[in-house]
């Protein structure tokens, strides 16, 4: 039985190779599908959100994996997915003639159940070009759009950033979520690292956690939500120390110039 | 990097989706020539056309291509080792020249008194340069300071030219102040129009002679996803919206308009380009690399479907109506040839 399968497999392989070698043209099987489409422009939602997926080519399957706190679900897309809690959705387009698409990753955050706080200071101040809205941008629970000129973003050029905030009520066991933007064509990169410190009195801070992000290879435009969980008890003050990528990487058309860091929200869960 | 290698290395990580569905794991894709485009305009894809030794004949961005009467194809790149590569239609290199155009961007060919000339725009030199087919400079048009629309030459970043039947020259300042500058054949300023009132990124311009006796200018407003029509005197006439498509320069062959589309708004990533082909009424009829424009009669749904192109920047249409696609920021690749079927 194994031998029979092996022979059949070999036949398919030989047929495929012969066709490739005999044609001077690009073969369908060498080409990947583009990313699936998701009509989901705002990753922040209140109470409930719906995600329609599509692909403008016949006979394409959209295979998805949906992860929430409660469960992980996989399947082939048939109708809009309805979510009522934070989620991560991964979708791949598949067609028998072509390579699979890249994985489309969509992250949604329900913001109406997040904790309230006050921004105490942001050091240094954001660049004048990208500071409309001021520090409120980081606590308005509105997602800035993917257009860098749109208001809602705080942009910093080649500078490390510190954000201090005071929670409305002391927390224990909580998660800090930062909302960043990656648009490498516009010289905007994810931060190199994020360190979160906590304090009960606003003077004596202890480290709650850190995230390193050293992968600055080519990536599609995306929103980036690094999360740091803390077990600290009775935390009233938080300090985010965000280390920016200083220089654009060698592969980039603007290599050597300073990279931008874009932030638009802090969420505490 | 070779295109074929690029396609291979950028292939998606496929393992996990197999686990999600099992579909791809048990399918046997049969090898067949890829066919892109729709309806009357469909093509096979030759990614090896024009491949050269990148050490001898390097490309930075492949910006634009034109074909001369004898069939030779001229590719303009901003690599100053060889700004112009001259091919035959089989993709063999015939000639190369040019080391002095670091911002080489626009390339237009024009027959004047039985002789063909090239018009290059260089946004780093802030000039338009007219040359012979062999690269000898016959005229240079600097920043039109006498138009009183420029405070310094650096503000002038021309991207394209169009030549009228009487030899008048139209220059699109697509990376600069968005003016369309109109000269006579000797380079004397006649008019200036357009500007930021009309354009965001007046990237490309061409002469539209499809309506007999009524030549017009077709000008792409790339950031606005629009193709705008002006009279030769600079009067705005009409516009065609191609939602989501960041179109480069219009190229007219027969009744059709061909437009390299650098990127699209969907999907939300940078490598989402395709080619748009418009009919005589400027309606999209085929989208090689993208979705069928007539499937639902809704052009707003134009989007990339197959990752054939990275950043298509220009389309050259040869006598057999094959296409040559020059690409910007595509890993220094040579043009892709699309063979019409």
PDB file of N, CA and C in Angstrom, chain B residues 255-339:
ATOM      1  N   UNK B 255      -7.497  51.839 -28.801  1.00  0.00           N
ATOM      2  CA  UNK B 255      -8.588  52.483 -28.072  1.00  0.00           C
ATOM      3  C   UNK B 255      -8.400  52.387 -26.560  1.00  0.00           C
ATOM      4  N   UNK B 256      -7.438  51.565 -26.138  1.00  0.00           N
ATOM      5  CA  UNK B 256      -7.337  51.271 -24.712  1.00  0.00           C
ATOM      6  C   UNK B 256      -6.294  52.143 -23.994  1.00  0.00           C
ATOM      7  N   UNK B 257      -6.556  52.303 -22.706  1.00  0.00           N
ATOM      8  CA  UNK B 257      -5.599  52.970 -21.819  1.00  0.00           C
ATOM      9  C   UNK B 257      -5.043  51.920 -20.867  1.00  0.00           C
ATOM     10  N   UNK B 258      -3.738  51.850 -20.765  1.00  0.00           N
ATOM     11  CA  UNK B 258      -3.072  50.894 -19.873  1.00  0.00           C
ATOM     12  C   UNK B 258      -2.465  51.674 -18.710  1.00  0.00           C
ATOM     13  N   UNK B 259      -2.654  51.159 -17.516  1.00  0.00           N
ATOM     14  CA  UNK B 259      -2.175  51.854 -16.320  1.00  0.00           C
ATOM     15  C   UNK B 259      -1.525  50.875 -15.346  1.00  0.00           C
ATOM     16  N   UNK B 260      -0.248  51.053 -15.128  1.00  0.00           N
ATOM     17  CA  UNK B 260       0.369  50.320 -14.021  1.00  0.00           C
ATOM     18  C   UNK B 260      -0.197  50.907 -12.730  1.00  0.00           C
ATOM     19  N   UNK B 261      -0.592  50.043 -11.830  1.00  0.00           N
ATOM     20  CA  UNK B 261      -1.154  50.486 -10.551  1.00  0.00           C
ATOM     21  C   UNK B 261      -0.171  50.097  -9.460  1.00  0.00           C
ATOM     22  N   UNK B 262       0.475  51.091  -8.910  1.00  0.00           N
ATOM     23  CA  UNK B 262       1.593  50.861  -7.989  1.00  0.00           C
ATOM     24  C   UNK B 262       1.173  50.029  -6.781  1.00  0.00           C
ATOM     25  N   UNK B 263       0.116  50.470  -6.145  1.00  0.00           N
ATOM     26  CA  UNK B 263      -0.473  49.745  -5.017  1.00  0.00           C
ATOM     27  C   UNK B 263      -1.975  49.983  -5.051  1.00  0.00           C
ATOM     28  N   UNK B 264      -2.694  49.227  -4.252  1.00  0.00           N
ATOM     29  CA  UNK B 264      -4.121  49.477  -4.120  1.00  0.00           C
ATOM     30  C   UNK B 264      -4.451  49.584  -2.642  1.00  0.00           C
ATOM     31  N   UNK B 265      -5.651  49.994  -2.359  1.00  0.00           N
ATOM     32  CA  UNK B 265      -6.016  50.134  -0.949  1.00  0.00           C
ATOM     33  C   UNK B 265      -6.375  48.796  -0.329  1.00  0.00           C
ATOM     34  N   UNK B 266      -6.568  47.792  -1.189  1.00  0.00           N
ATOM     35  CA  UNK B 266      -6.898  46.479  -0.661  1.00  0.00           C
ATOM     36  C   UNK B 266      -6.039  45.441  -1.369  1.00  0.00           C
ATOM     37  N   UNK B 267      -5.414  44.505  -0.707  1.00  0.00           N
ATOM     38  CA  UNK B 267      -5.346  44.424   0.741  1.00  0.00           C
ATOM     39  C   UNK B 267      -4.468  45.535   1.314  1.00  0.00           C
ATOM     40  N   UNK B 268      -4.516  45.680   2.636  1.00  0.00           N
ATOM     41  CA  UNK B 268      -3.826  46.784   3.262  1.00  0.00           C
ATOM     42  C   UNK B 268      -2.345  46.452   3.422  1.00  0.00           C
ATOM     43  N   UNK B 269      -1.639  46.292   2.325  1.00  0.00           N
ATOM     44  CA  UNK B 269      -0.193  46.143   2.404  1.00  0.00           C
ATOM     45  C   UNK B 269       0.413  46.775   1.169  1.00  0.00           C
ATOM     46  N   UNK B 270       1.729  46.843   1.152  1.00  0.00           N
ATOM     47  CA  UNK B 270       2.379  47.642   0.118  1.00  0.00           C
ATOM     48  C   UNK B 270       2.492  46.911  -1.210  1.00  0.00           C
ATOM     49  N   UNK B 271       2.496  45.594  -1.205  1.00  0.00           N
ATOM     50  CA  UNK B 271       2.671  44.870  -2.460  1.00  0.00           C
ATOM     51  C   UNK B 271       1.321  44.433  -3.001  1.00  0.00           C
ATOM     52  N   UNK B 272       0.525  45.398  -3.395  1.00  0.00           N
ATOM     53  CA  UNK B 272      -0.842  45.088  -3.787  1.00  0.00           C
ATOM     54  C   UNK B 272      -1.160  45.615  -5.179  1.00  0.00           C
ATOM     55  N   UNK B 273      -0.114  45.788  -5.996  1.00  0.00           N
ATOM     56  CA  UNK B 273      -0.302  46.388  -7.310  1.00  0.00           C
ATOM     57  C   UNK B 273      -0.837  45.438  -8.364  1.00  0.00           C
ATOM     58  N   UNK B 274      -1.296  46.019  -9.461  1.00  0.00           N
ATOM     59  CA  UNK B 274      -1.791  45.265 -10.614  1.00  0.00           C
ATOM     60  C   UNK B 274      -1.798  46.194 -11.816  1.00  0.00           C
ATOM     61  N   UNK B 275      -2.317  45.707 -12.927  1.00  0.00           N
ATOM     62  CA  UNK B 275      -2.429  46.516 -14.135  1.00  0.00           C
ATOM     63  C   UNK B 275      -3.906  46.775 -14.398  1.00  0.00           C
ATOM     64  N   UNK B 276      -4.226  47.999 -14.818  1.00  0.00           N
ATOM     65  CA  UNK B 276      -5.609  48.319 -15.201  1.00  0.00           C
ATOM     66  C   UNK B 276      -5.650  48.597 -16.701  1.00  0.00           C
ATOM     67  N   UNK B 277      -6.654  48.057 -17.363  1.00  0.00           N
ATOM     68  CA  UNK B 277      -6.850  48.352 -18.781  1.00  0.00           C
ATOM     69  C   UNK B 277      -8.248  48.934 -18.956  1.00  0.00           C
ATOM     70  N   UNK B 278      -8.310  50.106 -19.585  1.00  0.00           N
ATOM     71  CA  UNK B 278      -9.566  50.827 -19.765  1.00  0.00           C
ATOM     72  C   UNK B 278      -9.949  50.812 -21.238  1.00  0.00           C
ATOM     73  N   UNK B 279     -11.228  50.803 -21.518  1.00  0.00           N
ATOM     74  CA  UNK B 279     -11.675  50.837 -22.908  1.00  0.00           C
ATOM     75  C   UNK B 279     -11.769  52.290 -23.396  1.00  0.00           C
ATOM     76  N   UNK B 280     -12.334  52.462 -24.571  1.00  0.00           N
ATOM     77  CA  UNK B 280     -12.363  53.794 -25.176  1.00  0.00           C
ATOM     78  C   UNK B 280     -13.190  54.787 -24.362  1.00  0.00           C
ATOM     79  N   UNK B 281     -14.064  54.263 -23.521  1.00  0.00           N
ATOM     80  CA  UNK B 281     -14.863  55.144 -22.656  1.00  0.00           C
ATOM     81  C   UNK B 281     -14.257  55.285 -21.262  1.00  0.00           C
ATOM     82  N   UNK B 282     -13.017  54.846 -21.133  1.00  0.00           N
ATOM     83  CA  UNK B 282     -12.301  54.875 -19.853  1.00  0.00           C
ATOM     84  C   UNK B 282     -12.967  54.027 -18.781  1.00  0.00           C
ATOM     85  N   UNK B 283     -13.617  52.940 -19.216  1.00  0.00           N
ATOM     86  CA  UNK B 283     -14.169  51.971 -18.272  1.00  0.00           C
ATOM     87  C   UNK B 283     -13.179  50.816 -18.118  1.00  0.00           C
ATOM     88  N   UNK B 284     -12.974  50.364 -16.903  1.00  0.00           N
ATOM     89  CA  UNK B 284     -12.016  49.287 -16.658  1.00  0.00           C
ATOM     90  C   UNK B 284     -12.584  47.982 -17.225  1.00  0.00           C
ATOM     91  N   UNK B 285     -11.785  47.315 -18.075  1.00  0.00           N
ATOM     92  CA  UNK B 285     -12.267  46.079 -18.701  1.00  0.00           C
ATOM     93  C   UNK B 285     -11.425  44.866 -18.325  1.00  0.00           C
ATOM     94  N   UNK B 286     -10.214  45.098 -17.856  1.00  0.00           N
ATOM     95  CA  UNK B 286      -9.358  43.972 -17.477  1.00  0.00           C
ATOM     96  C   UNK B 286      -8.364  44.444 -16.424  1.00  0.00           C
ATOM     97  N   UNK B 287      -8.065  43.549 -15.490  1.00  0.00           N
ATOM     98  CA  UNK B 287      -7.142  43.903 -14.406  1.00  0.00           C
ATOM     99  C   UNK B 287      -6.140  42.751 -14.210  1.00  0.00           C
ATOM    100  N   UNK B 288      -5.131  42.663 -15.056  1.00  0.00           N
ATOM    101  CA  UNK B 288      -4.134  41.598 -14.852  1.00  0.00           C
ATOM    102  C   UNK B 288      -3.514  41.679 -13.455  1.00  0.00           C
ATOM    103  N   UNK B 289      -3.600  40.559 -12.739  1.00  0.00           N
ATOM    104  CA  UNK B 289      -3.093  40.524 -11.364  1.00  0.00           C
ATOM    105  C   UNK B 289      -4.143  40.894 -10.335  1.00  0.00           C
ATOM    106  N   UNK B 290      -5.324  41.311 -10.820  1.00  0.00           N
ATOM    107  CA  UNK B 290      -6.358  41.763  -9.887  1.00  0.00           C
ATOM    108  C   UNK B 290      -7.704  41.151 -10.191  1.00  0.00           C
ATOM    109  N   UNK B 291      -8.718  41.696  -9.556  1.00  0.00           N
ATOM    110  CA  UNK B 291     -10.059  41.121  -9.642  1.00  0.00           C
ATOM    111  C   UNK B 291     -10.751  41.507 -10.950  1.00  0.00           C
ATOM    112  N   UNK B 292     -11.723  40.704 -11.329  1.00  0.00           N
ATOM    113  CA  UNK B 292     -12.473  40.936 -12.563  1.00  0.00           C
ATOM    114  C   UNK B 292     -13.331  42.199 -12.406  1.00  0.00           C
ATOM    115  N   UNK B 293     -13.062  43.225 -13.204  1.00  0.00           N
ATOM    116  CA  UNK B 293     -13.789  44.488 -13.008  1.00  0.00           C
ATOM    117  C   UNK B 293     -15.246  44.406 -13.419  1.00  0.00           C
ATOM    118  N   UNK B 294     -15.588  43.407 -14.219  1.00  0.00           N
ATOM    119  CA  UNK B 294     -16.961  43.321 -14.714  1.00  0.00           C
ATOM    120  C   UNK B 294     -17.780  42.281 -13.966  1.00  0.00           C
ATOM    121  N   UNK B 295     -17.163  41.629 -13.013  1.00  0.00           N
ATOM    122  CA  UNK B 295     -17.852  40.525 -12.340  1.00  0.00           C
ATOM    123  C   UNK B 295     -19.166  40.971 -11.699  1.00  0.00           C
ATOM    124  N   UNK B 296     -19.114  42.139 -11.042  1.00  0.00           N
ATOM    125  CA  UNK B 296     -20.336  42.639 -10.424  1.00  0.00           C
ATOM    126  C   UNK B 296     -20.623  44.057 -10.882  1.00  0.00           C
ATOM    127  N   UNK B 297     -19.950  44.457 -11.937  1.00  0.00           N
ATOM    128  CA  UNK B 297     -20.161  45.790 -12.442  1.00  0.00           C
ATOM    129  C   UNK B 297     -19.810  46.861 -11.435  1.00  0.00           C
ATOM    130  N   UNK B 298     -18.876  46.541 -10.545  1.00  0.00           N
ATOM    131  CA  UNK B 298     -18.580  47.461  -9.450  1.00  0.00           C
ATOM    132  C   UNK B 298     -17.079  47.683  -9.382  1.00  0.00           C
ATOM    133  N   UNK B 299     -16.621  48.783  -9.968  1.00  0.00           N
ATOM    134  CA  UNK B 299     -15.199  49.036 -10.050  1.00  0.00           C
ATOM    135  C   UNK B 299     -14.595  49.312  -8.674  1.00  0.00           C
ATOM    136  N   UNK B 300     -15.452  49.659  -7.713  1.00  0.00           N
ATOM    137  CA  UNK B 300     -14.929  49.964  -6.384  1.00  0.00           C
ATOM    138  C   UNK B 300     -14.347  48.724  -5.724  1.00  0.00           C
ATOM    139  N   UNK B 301     -14.611  47.564  -6.303  1.00  0.00           N
ATOM    140  CA  UNK B 301     -14.094  46.339  -5.706  1.00  0.00           C
ATOM    141  C   UNK B 301     -12.752  45.917  -6.292  1.00  0.00           C
ATOM    142  N   UNK B 302     -12.154  46.734  -7.143  1.00  0.00           N
ATOM    143  CA  UNK B 302     -10.857  46.370  -7.715  1.00  0.00           C
ATOM    144  C   UNK B 302      -9.855  46.075  -6.613  1.00  0.00           C
ATOM    145  N   UNK B 303      -9.224  44.953  -6.731  1.00  0.00           N
ATOM    146  CA  UNK B 303      -8.223  44.588  -5.734  1.00  0.00           C
ATOM    147  C   UNK B 303      -7.283  43.533  -6.312  1.00  0.00           C
ATOM    148  N   UNK B 304      -6.119  43.445  -5.716  1.00  0.00           N
ATOM    149  CA  UNK B 304      -5.173  42.434  -6.162  1.00  0.00           C
ATOM    150  C   UNK B 304      -5.669  41.056  -5.736  1.00  0.00           C
ATOM    151  N   UNK B 305      -5.486  40.061  -6.622  1.00  0.00           N
ATOM    152  CA  UNK B 305      -5.864  38.692  -6.264  1.00  0.00           C
ATOM    153  C   UNK B 305      -4.664  37.744  -6.279  1.00  0.00           C
ATOM    154  N   UNK B 306      -3.696  38.019  -7.149  1.00  0.00           N
ATOM    155  CA  UNK B 306      -2.516  37.154  -7.259  1.00  0.00           C
ATOM    156  C   UNK B 306      -1.251  37.990  -7.112  1.00  0.00           C
ATOM    157  N   UNK B 307      -0.287  37.424  -6.426  1.00  0.00           N
ATOM    158  CA  UNK B 307       0.944  38.171  -6.179  1.00  0.00           C
ATOM    159  C   UNK B 307       1.923  37.986  -7.345  1.00  0.00           C
ATOM    160  N   UNK B 308       1.557  38.566  -8.464  1.00  0.00           N
ATOM    161  CA  UNK B 308       2.436  38.534  -9.636  1.00  0.00           C
ATOM    162  C   UNK B 308       3.364  39.745  -9.613  1.00  0.00           C
ATOM    163  N   UNK B 309       2.799  40.894  -9.259  1.00  0.00           N
ATOM    164  CA  UNK B 309       3.558  42.146  -9.290  1.00  0.00           C
ATOM    165  C   UNK B 309       3.854  42.618  -7.873  1.00  0.00           C
ATOM    166  N   UNK B 310       4.899  43.434  -7.806  1.00  0.00           N
ATOM    167  CA  UNK B 310       5.204  44.055  -6.514  1.00  0.00           C
ATOM    168  C   UNK B 310       4.771  45.523  -6.533  1.00  0.00           C
ATOM    169  N   UNK B 311       5.475  46.340  -7.285  1.00  0.00           N
ATOM    170  CA  UNK B 311       5.072  47.738  -7.425  1.00  0.00           C
ATOM    171  C   UNK B 311       5.130  48.105  -8.907  1.00  0.00           C
ATOM    172  N   UNK B 312       4.139  47.706  -9.686  1.00  0.00           N
ATOM    173  CA  UNK B 312       4.159  48.046 -11.114  1.00  0.00           C
ATOM    174  C   UNK B 312       4.174  49.564 -11.300  1.00  0.00           C
ATOM    175  N   UNK B 313       5.087  50.040 -12.121  1.00  0.00           N
ATOM    176  CA  UNK B 313       5.249  51.489 -12.252  1.00  0.00           C
ATOM    177  C   UNK B 313       4.962  51.978 -13.662  1.00  0.00           C
ATOM    178  N   UNK B 314       5.066  51.089 -14.651  1.00  0.00           N
ATOM    179  CA  UNK B 314       4.778  51.513 -16.022  1.00  0.00           C
ATOM    180  C   UNK B 314       4.467  50.291 -16.868  1.00  0.00           C
ATOM    181  N   UNK B 315       3.702  50.523 -17.913  1.00  0.00           N
ATOM    182  CA  UNK B 315       3.383  49.481 -18.883  1.00  0.00           C
ATOM    183  C   UNK B 315       3.782  49.986 -20.260  1.00  0.00           C
ATOM    184  N   UNK B 316       4.536  49.172 -20.977  1.00  0.00           N
ATOM    185  CA  UNK B 316       4.834  49.469 -22.381  1.00  0.00           C
ATOM    186  C   UNK B 316       4.090  48.439 -23.215  1.00  0.00           C
ATOM    187  N   UNK B 317       3.377  48.894 -24.234  1.00  0.00           N
ATOM    188  CA  UNK B 317       2.594  47.999 -25.085  1.00  0.00           C
ATOM    189  C   UNK B 317       3.304  47.903 -26.433  1.00  0.00           C
ATOM    190  N   UNK B 318       3.697  46.679 -26.837  1.00  0.00           N
ATOM    191  CA  UNK B 318       4.413  46.572 -28.115  1.00  0.00           C
ATOM    192  C   UNK B 318       3.431  46.386 -29.271  1.00  0.00           C
ATOM    193  N   UNK B 319       3.965  46.216 -30.452  1.00  0.00           N
ATOM    194  CA  UNK B 319       3.105  46.156 -31.651  1.00  0.00           C
ATOM    195  C   UNK B 319       2.167  44.961 -31.626  1.00  0.00           C
ATOM    196  N   UNK B 320       2.588  43.894 -30.948  1.00  0.00           N
ATOM    197  CA  UNK B 320       1.745  42.702 -30.855  1.00  0.00           C
ATOM    198  C   UNK B 320       0.814  42.764 -29.643  1.00  0.00           C
ATOM    199  N   UNK B 321       0.809  43.928 -29.005  1.00  0.00           N
ATOM    200  CA  UNK B 321      -0.030  44.173 -27.827  1.00  0.00           C
ATOM    201  C   UNK B 321       0.375  43.312 -26.633  1.00  0.00           C
ATOM    202  N   UNK B 322       1.648  42.891 -26.631  1.00  0.00           N
ATOM    203  CA  UNK B 322       2.212  42.332 -25.409  1.00  0.00           C
ATOM    204  C   UNK B 322       2.577  43.499 -24.498  1.00  0.00           C
ATOM    205  N   UNK B 323       2.642  43.217 -23.227  1.00  0.00           N
ATOM    206  CA  UNK B 323       2.950  44.269 -22.253  1.00  0.00           C
ATOM    207  C   UNK B 323       4.300  44.003 -21.589  1.00  0.00           C
ATOM    208  N   UNK B 324       4.984  45.083 -21.269  1.00  0.00           N
ATOM    209  CA  UNK B 324       6.219  45.006 -20.492  1.00  0.00           C
ATOM    210  C   UNK B 324       5.989  45.860 -19.251  1.00  0.00           C
ATOM    211  N   UNK B 325       6.172  45.257 -18.098  1.00  0.00           N
ATOM    212  CA  UNK B 325       5.846  45.945 -16.852  1.00  0.00           C
ATOM    213  C   UNK B 325       7.135  46.267 -16.090  1.00  0.00           C
ATOM    214  N   UNK B 326       7.404  47.562 -15.968  1.00  0.00           N
ATOM    215  CA  UNK B 326       8.554  48.005 -15.176  1.00  0.00           C
ATOM    216  C   UNK B 326       8.078  48.224 -13.745  1.00  0.00           C
ATOM    217  N   UNK B 327       8.920  47.839 -12.784  1.00  0.00           N
ATOM    218  CA  UNK B 327       8.473  47.908 -11.391  1.00  0.00           C
ATOM    219  C   UNK B 327       9.422  48.740 -10.521  1.00  0.00           C
ATOM    220  N   UNK B 328       8.835  49.526  -9.666  1.00  0.00           N
ATOM    221  CA  UNK B 328       9.565  50.312  -8.673  1.00  0.00           C
ATOM    222  C   UNK B 328       9.738  49.472  -7.409  1.00  0.00           C
ATOM    223  N   UNK B 329      10.885  49.616  -6.770  1.00  0.00           N
ATOM    224  CA  UNK B 329      11.097  49.005  -5.451  1.00  0.00           C
ATOM    225  C   UNK B 329      10.648  47.538  -5.425  1.00  0.00           C
ATOM    226  N   UNK B 330      11.214  46.772  -6.331  1.00  0.00           N
ATOM    227  CA  UNK B 330      10.774  45.377  -6.446  1.00  0.00           C
ATOM    228  C   UNK B 330      11.953  44.416  -6.271  1.00  0.00           C
ATOM    229  N   UNK B 331      12.958  44.842  -5.561  1.00  0.00           N
ATOM    230  CA  UNK B 331      14.120  43.976  -5.397  1.00  0.00           C
ATOM    231  C   UNK B 331      15.037  44.038  -6.601  1.00  0.00           C
ATOM    232  N   UNK B 332      15.058  45.173  -7.277  1.00  0.00           N
ATOM    233  CA  UNK B 332      15.959  45.410  -8.416  1.00  0.00           C
ATOM    234  C   UNK B 332      15.736  44.374  -9.519  1.00  0.00           C
ATOM    235  N   UNK B 333      14.485  44.115  -9.820  1.00  0.00           N
ATOM    236  CA  UNK B 333      14.168  43.131 -10.847  1.00  0.00           C
ATOM    237  C   UNK B 333      14.007  43.795 -12.212  1.00  0.00           C
ATOM    238  N   UNK B 334      14.208  42.995 -13.237  1.00  0.00           N
ATOM    239  CA  UNK B 334      14.032  43.447 -14.619  1.00  0.00           C
ATOM    240  C   UNK B 334      12.536  43.363 -14.977  1.00  0.00           C
ATOM    241  N   UNK B 335      12.164  43.944 -16.093  1.00  0.00           N
ATOM    242  CA  UNK B 335      10.720  43.990 -16.412  1.00  0.00           C
ATOM    243  C   UNK B 335      10.088  42.606 -16.584  1.00  0.00           C
ATOM    244  N   UNK B 336       8.807  42.548 -16.372  1.00  0.00           N
ATOM    245  CA  UNK B 336       8.020  41.340 -16.615  1.00  0.00           C
ATOM    246  C   UNK B 336       7.296  41.517 -17.950  1.00  0.00           C
ATOM    247  N   UNK B 337       7.350  40.497 -18.780  1.00  0.00           N
ATOM    248  CA  UNK B 337       6.631  40.562 -20.060  1.00  0.00           C
ATOM    249  C   UNK B 337       5.327  39.781 -19.946  1.00  0.00           C
ATOM    250  N   UNK B 338       4.250  40.394 -20.399  1.00  0.00           N
ATOM    251  CA  UNK B 338       2.953  39.723 -20.455  1.00  0.00           C
ATOM    252  C   UNK B 338       2.623  39.475 -21.924  1.00  0.00           C
ATOM    253  N   UNK B 339       2.451  38.218 -22.279  1.00  0.00           N
ATOM    254  CA  UNK B 339       2.169  37.866 -23.671  1.00  0.00           C
ATOM    255  C   UNK B 339       0.669  37.729 -23.846  1.00  0.00           C
TER     256      UNK B 339
END
